[in-house]
CSV table of C-alpha atoms in Angstrom, one decimal:
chain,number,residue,atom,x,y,z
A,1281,UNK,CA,-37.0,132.8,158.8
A,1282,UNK,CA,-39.0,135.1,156.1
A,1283,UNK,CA,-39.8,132.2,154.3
A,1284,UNK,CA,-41.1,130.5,157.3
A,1285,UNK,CA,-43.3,133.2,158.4
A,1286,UNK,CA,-44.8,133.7,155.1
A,1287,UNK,CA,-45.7,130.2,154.6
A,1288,UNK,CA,-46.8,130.4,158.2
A,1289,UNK,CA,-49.6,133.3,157.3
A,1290,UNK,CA,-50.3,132.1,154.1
A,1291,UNK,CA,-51.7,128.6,155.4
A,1292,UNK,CA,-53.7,130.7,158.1
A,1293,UNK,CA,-55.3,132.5,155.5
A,1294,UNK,CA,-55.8,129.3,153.4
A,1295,UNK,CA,-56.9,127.8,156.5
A,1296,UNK,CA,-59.6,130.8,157.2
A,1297,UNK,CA,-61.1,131.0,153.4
A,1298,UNK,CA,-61.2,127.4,153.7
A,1299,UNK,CA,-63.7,128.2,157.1
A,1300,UNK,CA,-65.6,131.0,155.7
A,1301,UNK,CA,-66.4,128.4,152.5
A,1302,UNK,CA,-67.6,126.0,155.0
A,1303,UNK,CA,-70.0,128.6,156.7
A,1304,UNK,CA,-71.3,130.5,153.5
A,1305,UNK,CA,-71.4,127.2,150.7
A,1306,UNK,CA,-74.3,125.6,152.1
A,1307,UNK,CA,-76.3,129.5,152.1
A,1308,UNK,CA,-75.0,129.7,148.8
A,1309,UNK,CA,-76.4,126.6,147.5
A,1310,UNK,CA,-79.6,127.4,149.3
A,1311,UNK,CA,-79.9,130.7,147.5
A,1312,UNK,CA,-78.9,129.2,144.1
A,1313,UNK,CA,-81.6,126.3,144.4
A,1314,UNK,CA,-84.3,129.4,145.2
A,1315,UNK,CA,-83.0,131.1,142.0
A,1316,UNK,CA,-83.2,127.9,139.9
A,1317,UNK,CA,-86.8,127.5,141.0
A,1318,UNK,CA,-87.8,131.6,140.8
A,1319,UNK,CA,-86.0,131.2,136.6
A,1320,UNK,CA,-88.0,128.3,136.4
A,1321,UNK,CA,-91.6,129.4,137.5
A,1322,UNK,CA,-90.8,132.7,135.5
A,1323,UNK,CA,-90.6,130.5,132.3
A,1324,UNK,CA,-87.1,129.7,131.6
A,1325,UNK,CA,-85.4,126.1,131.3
A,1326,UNK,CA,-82.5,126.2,134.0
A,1327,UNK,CA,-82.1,122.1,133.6
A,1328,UNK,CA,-78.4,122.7,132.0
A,1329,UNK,CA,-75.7,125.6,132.6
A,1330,UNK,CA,-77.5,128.3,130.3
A,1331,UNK,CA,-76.0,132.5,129.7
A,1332,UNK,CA,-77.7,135.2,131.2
A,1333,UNK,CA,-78.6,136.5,127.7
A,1334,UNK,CA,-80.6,133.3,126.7
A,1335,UNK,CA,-82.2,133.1,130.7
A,1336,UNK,CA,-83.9,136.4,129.8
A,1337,UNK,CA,-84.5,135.9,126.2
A,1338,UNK,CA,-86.9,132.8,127.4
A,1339,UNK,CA,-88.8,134.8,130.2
A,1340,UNK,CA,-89.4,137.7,127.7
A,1341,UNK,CA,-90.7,135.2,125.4
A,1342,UNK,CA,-93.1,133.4,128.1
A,1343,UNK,CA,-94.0,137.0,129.8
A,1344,UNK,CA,-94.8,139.4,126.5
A,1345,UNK,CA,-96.4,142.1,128.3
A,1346,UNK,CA,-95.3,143.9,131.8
A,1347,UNK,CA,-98.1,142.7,133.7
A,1348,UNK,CA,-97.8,138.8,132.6
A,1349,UNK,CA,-94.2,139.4,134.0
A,1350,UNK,CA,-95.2,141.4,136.9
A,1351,UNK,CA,-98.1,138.2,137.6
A,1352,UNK,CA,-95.8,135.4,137.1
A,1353,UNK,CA,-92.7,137.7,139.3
A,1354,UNK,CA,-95.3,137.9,142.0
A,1355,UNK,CA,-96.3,134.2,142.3
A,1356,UNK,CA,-93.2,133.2,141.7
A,1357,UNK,CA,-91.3,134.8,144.8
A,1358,UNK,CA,-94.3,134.1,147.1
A,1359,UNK,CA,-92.7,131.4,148.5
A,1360,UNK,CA,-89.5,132.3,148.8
A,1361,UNK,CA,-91.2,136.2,150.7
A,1362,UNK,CA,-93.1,134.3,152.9
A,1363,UNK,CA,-90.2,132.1,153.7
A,1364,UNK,CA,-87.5,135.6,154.0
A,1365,UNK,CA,-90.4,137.0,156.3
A,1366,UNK,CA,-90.5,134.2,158.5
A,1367,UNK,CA,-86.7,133.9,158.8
A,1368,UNK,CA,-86.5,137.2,159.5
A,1369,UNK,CA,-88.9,137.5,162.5
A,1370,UNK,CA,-87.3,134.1,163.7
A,1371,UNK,CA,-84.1,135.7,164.2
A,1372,UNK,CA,-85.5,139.1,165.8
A,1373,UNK,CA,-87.4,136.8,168.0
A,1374,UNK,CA,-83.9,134.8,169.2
A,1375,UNK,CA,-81.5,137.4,169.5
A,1376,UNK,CA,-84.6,139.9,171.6
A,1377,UNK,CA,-84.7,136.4,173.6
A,1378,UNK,CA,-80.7,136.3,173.8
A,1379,UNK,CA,-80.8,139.8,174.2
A,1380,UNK,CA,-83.3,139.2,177.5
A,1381,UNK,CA,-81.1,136.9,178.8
A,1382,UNK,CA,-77.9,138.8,178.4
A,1383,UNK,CA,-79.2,142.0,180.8
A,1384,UNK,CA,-80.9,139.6,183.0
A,1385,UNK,CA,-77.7,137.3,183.7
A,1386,UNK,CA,-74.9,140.3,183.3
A,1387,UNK,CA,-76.1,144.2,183.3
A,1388,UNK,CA,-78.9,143.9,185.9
A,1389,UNK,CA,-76.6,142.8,188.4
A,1390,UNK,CA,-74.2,145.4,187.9
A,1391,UNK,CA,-76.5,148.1,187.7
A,1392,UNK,CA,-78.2,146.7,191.1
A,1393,UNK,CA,-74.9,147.0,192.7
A,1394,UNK,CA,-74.0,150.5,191.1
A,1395,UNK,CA,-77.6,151.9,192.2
A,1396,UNK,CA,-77.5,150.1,195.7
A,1397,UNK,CA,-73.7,151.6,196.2
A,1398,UNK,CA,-75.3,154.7,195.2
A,1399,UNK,CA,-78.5,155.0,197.8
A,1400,UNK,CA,-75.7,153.7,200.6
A,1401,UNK,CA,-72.9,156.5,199.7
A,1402,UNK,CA,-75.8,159.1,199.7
A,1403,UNK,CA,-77.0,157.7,203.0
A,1404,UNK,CA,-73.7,157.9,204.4
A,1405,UNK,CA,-73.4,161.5,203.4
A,1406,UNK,CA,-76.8,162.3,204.4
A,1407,UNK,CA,-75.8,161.0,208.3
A,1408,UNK,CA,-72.9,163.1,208.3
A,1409,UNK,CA,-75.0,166.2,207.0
A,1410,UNK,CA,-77.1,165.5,209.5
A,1411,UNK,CA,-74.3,165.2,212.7
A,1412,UNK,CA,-73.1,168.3,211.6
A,1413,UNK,CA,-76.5,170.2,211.2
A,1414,UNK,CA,-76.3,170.3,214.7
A,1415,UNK,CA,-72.9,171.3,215.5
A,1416,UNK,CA,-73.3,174.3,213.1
A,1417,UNK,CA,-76.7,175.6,214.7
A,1418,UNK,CA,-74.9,175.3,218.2
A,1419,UNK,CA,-72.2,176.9,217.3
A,1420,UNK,CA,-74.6,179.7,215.6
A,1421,UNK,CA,-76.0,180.2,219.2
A,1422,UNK,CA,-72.6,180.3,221.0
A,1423,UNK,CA,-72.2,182.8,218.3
A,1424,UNK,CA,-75.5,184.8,218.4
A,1425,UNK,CA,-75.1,184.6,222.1
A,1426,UNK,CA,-71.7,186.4,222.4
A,1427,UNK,CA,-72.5,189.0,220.2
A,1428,UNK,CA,-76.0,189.9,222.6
């Protein structure tokens, strides 16, 4: 019964990782074909599986001095900013839109009704203020009256 249960949650969680890898590969590959080509406008050959220590040994080489390296950083992430920039304001724009549509379709409504329950309880206490405004000032001259 253990055993059962345990296999059990350990294919759900194979099942989930194998989910989130579906969602996040194709971001992943994305990213790593932006790096490929940011490495490769900087000056180094990222054609075959390379280590990190030989990457930046061949942009040192092709950038010797800090601005050449700042230059070549610059033009070489234009692209990729612009694109970032563009994605970003994309996905402000949707979810304001979503956003928009959300309080339109489902808190509007309820604070319509909440404000329009509140102007009709405060008009029905109002109305009973007001019938016993009057009982109180009669009942103030009965009062006035009997003491004269």
């Amino acid at each position: 019964m253990i055993r059962d249960s345990i296999k059990n949650r350990l294919e759900s969680v194979q099942a989930a990782g194998k989910r989130v890898e579906g969602q996040l590969r194709p971001q992943l590959d994305k990213a790593s074909a932006e790096l490929k080509k940011v490495l490769s406008n900087m000056g180094a050959d990222v054609s075959e599986p390379r280590s990190l220590s030989d990457v930046v040994s061949q942009i040192r080489s092709k950038n010797p001095t800090f601005r050449e390296l700042t230059l070549r950083l610059d033009v070489a992430t234009y692209d990729l900013r612009k694109k970032l920039w563009w994605d970003a304001n994309m996905m402000t724009a949707y979810f304001t839109d979503k956003a928009g549509k959300t309080y339109e379709a489902e808190v509007k409504p309820k604070l319509t009704e909440a404000r329009n329950r509140a102007e009709s309880e405060a008009r029905r206490l109002l109305e009973q203020v007001r019938e016993l405004t009057p009982r109180r000032t009669a009942r103030e001259q009965d009062d006035t009256s009997r003491e004269e």
